[in-house]
Coordinates of C-alpha atoms in Angstrom, one line a residue:
M1 CA 0.0 0.0 0.0
K2 CA 1.3 3.2 -1.1
S3 CA 0.3 6.4 0.4
S4 CA 1.0 9.8 -0.7
S5 CA 0.2 12.9 1.0
S6 CA 0.5 16.5 -0.1
S7 CA -0.6 19.7 1.2
V8 CA -0.9 23.2 -0.1
S9 CA -1.0 26.2 2.1
A10 CA -1.6 29.8 1.2
N11 CA -1.2 32.9 3.4
I12 CA -3.6 35.6 2.5
L13 CA -3.4 38.7 4.8
S14 CA -6.8 39.8 5.4
F15 CA -6.1 42.5 8.0
D16 CA -2.7 43.8 9.1
G17 CA -3.8 45.6 12.2
L18 CA -3.0 49.0 10.9
K19 CA 0.7 48.1 10.8
H20 CA 1.5 50.6 8.0
L21 CA -0.3 53.4 9.7
R22 CA 1.6 52.7 12.9
Q23 CA 4.9 52.6 11.0
L24 CA 4.1 56.0 9.5
Q25 CA 3.3 57.4 12.9
Y26 CA 6.5 56.0 14.3
S27 CA 8.5 57.5 11.5
K28 CA 6.9 60.9 12.1
L29 CA 7.7 60.7 15.8
N30 CA 11.3 59.7 15.0
K31 CA 11.6 62.8 12.8
K32 CA 10.3 65.0 15.6
V33 CA 12.8 63.4 18.0
A34 CA 15.6 64.0 15.6
A35 CA 14.6 67.7 15.2
L36 CA 14.4 68.1 19.0
Q37 CA 17.8 66.4 19.4
Y38 CA 19.2 68.8 16.9
E39 CA 17.8 71.8 18.7
K40 CA 19.1 70.5 22.0
A41 CA 22.6 70.1 20.5
K42 CA 22.5 73.6 19.1
N43 CA 21.4 75.0 22.4
D44 CA 24.1 73.1 24.3
L45 CA 26.7 74.4 21.9
Y46 CA 25.4 77.9 22.4
L47 CA 25.4 77.5 26.2
N48 CA 29.0 76.1 26.2
I49 CA 30.3 78.9 24.0
T50 CA 28.5 81.5 26.2
A51 CA 29.9 79.9 29.4
Y52 CA 33.5 80.0 28.0
F53 CA 33.1 83.5 26.8
L54 CA 31.7 84.7 30.1
E55 CA 34.5 83.0 31.9
T56 CA 36.9 84.9 29.7
L57 CA 35.0 88.2 30.3
C58 CA 35.1 87.7 34.1
A59 CA 38.8 86.9 34.0
K60 CA 39.3 90.2 32.0
E61 CA 37.2 92.1 34.6
N62 CA 39.3 90.5 37.4
I63 CA 42.5 91.9 35.8
G64 CA 41.1 95.4 35.9
N65 CA 40.0 95.0 39.5
C66 CA 43.4 93.7 40.5
K67 CA 45.1 96.6 38.7
N68 CA 43.0 99.1 40.7
I69 CA 44.0 97.4 44.0
V70 CA 47.7 97.5 43.1
E71 CA 47.5 101.2 42.1
S72 CA 45.7 102.0 45.4
L73 CA 48.3 100.1 47.4
Q74 CA 51.1 101.8 45.6
K75 CA 49.7 105.2 46.5
Q76 CA 49.3 104.1 50.1
E77 CA 52.9 102.9 50.1
E78 CA 54.1 106.3 48.8
Q79 CA 52.0 108.2 51.5
I80 CA 53.2 105.9 54.3
S81 CA 56.8 106.1 53.2
I82 CA 56.6 110.0 53.4
K83 CA 55.0 109.7 56.9
V84 CA 57.8 107.3 57.9
G85 CA 60.3 109.9 56.8
H86 CA 58.6 112.5 59.0
G87 CA 58.4 110.1 61.9
K88 CA 54.5 110.0 62.0
V89 CA 54.2 106.2 61.5
T90 CA 56.5 103.3 62.1
I91 CA 58.4 101.3 59.6
A92 CA 56.3 98.3 60.5
D93 CA 53.3 100.0 58.9
L94 CA 55.3 100.6 55.7
L95 CA 56.4 96.9 55.7
Q96 CA 52.8 95.8 56.2
I97 CA 51.6 97.9 53.1
Q98 CA 54.6 96.6 51.1
A99 CA 53.5 93.0 52.0
R100 CA 49.9 93.7 50.9
L101 CA 51.2 95.3 47.7
A102 CA 53.3 92.2 46.9
D103 CA 50.3 90.0 47.6
A104 CA 48.2 92.2 45.3
E105 CA 50.8 92.0 42.5
N106 CA 50.9 88.3 42.9
T107 CA 47.0 88.2 42.6
L108 CA 47.3 90.4 39.5
L109 CA 49.7 88.0 37.9
S110 CA 47.4 85.1 38.7
A111 CA 44.5 87.0 37.2
K112 CA 46.4 87.5 34.0
H113 CA 47.3 83.8 33.9
N114 CA 43.6 82.9 34.4
Y115 CA 42.6 85.2 31.6
D116 CA 45.1 83.5 29.3
L117 CA 43.8 80.1 30.3
S118 CA 40.2 81.1 29.7
R119 CA 41.0 82.5 26.3
M120 CA 42.8 79.2 25.5
N121 CA 39.8 77.2 26.7
L122 CA 37.5 79.2 24.5
R123 CA 39.8 79.0 21.5
Q124 CA 40.1 75.2 21.9
F125 CA 36.4 74.8 22.2
L126 CA 35.9 76.9 19.0
E127 CA 38.8 74.9 17.4
L128 CA 40.6 78.1 16.4
K129 CA 44.3 77.6 15.6
D130 CA 45.9 80.9 16.5
Y131 CA 45.9 81.4 20.3
K132 CA 48.2 84.4 20.6
T133 CA 46.2 86.8 18.5
F134 CA 42.8 85.5 19.6
V135 CA 41.2 88.2 21.8
P136 CA 37.4 88.3 22.2
N137 CA 36.1 91.7 21.1
V138 CA 34.2 93.1 24.0
T139 CA 32.9 96.6 24.2
V140 CA 30.9 95.9 27.4
V141 CA 33.2 95.3 30.4
D142 CA 30.5 94.1 32.8
S143 CA 29.8 90.4 32.6
I144 CA 26.4 90.8 34.3
E145 CA 25.3 93.3 31.7
Y146 CA 26.7 91.1 28.9
C147 CA 24.5 88.2 30.1
N148 CA 21.4 90.1 28.9
F149 CA 22.7 90.1 25.3
S150 CA 21.3 87.8 22.6
Q151 CA 22.9 84.7 21.2
T152 CA 23.9 86.6 18.1
D153 CA 25.4 89.5 20.0
I154 CA 27.6 87.1 22.0
L155 CA 28.7 85.1 19.0
N156 CA 29.5 88.3 17.2
G157 CA 31.6 89.4 20.1
I158 CA 33.9 86.4 19.7
I159 CA 36.1 87.6 16.8
Y160 CA 39.8 88.3 16.1
T161 CA 40.9 91.8 16.8

């Protein structure tokens, strides 16, 4: 007895459960996600540039403040040395002012170093090659006032002078 068996099967999709519609919606959502990620990256870049720029601006302000302190202490030293010559104050007072002046000069040197470092950090972040001539162009010397400027104003302030 010979037996043979055969079968034929066919798959006919009668309803796909709105699969294509869901794929289209998923693709649209992915497009929105990509656009939002692009905006986030752009905003992060803007914030980082602004942070480095404001760091540079604060370092520049700090140099000015330190210079004012040094000048003030130099004037005090001159006045006290005259008073020491007349015998009105002791030499210890003069030495104390000279010590404060030396400390202020050291602080000024550190402020200049910090300014150079902040310029270098900004230059590296912007991937600029020439560090020595890179000086952000700032007409406003107050970093708090500068924070109120727009993104375009800040980015335009970062140029070679």
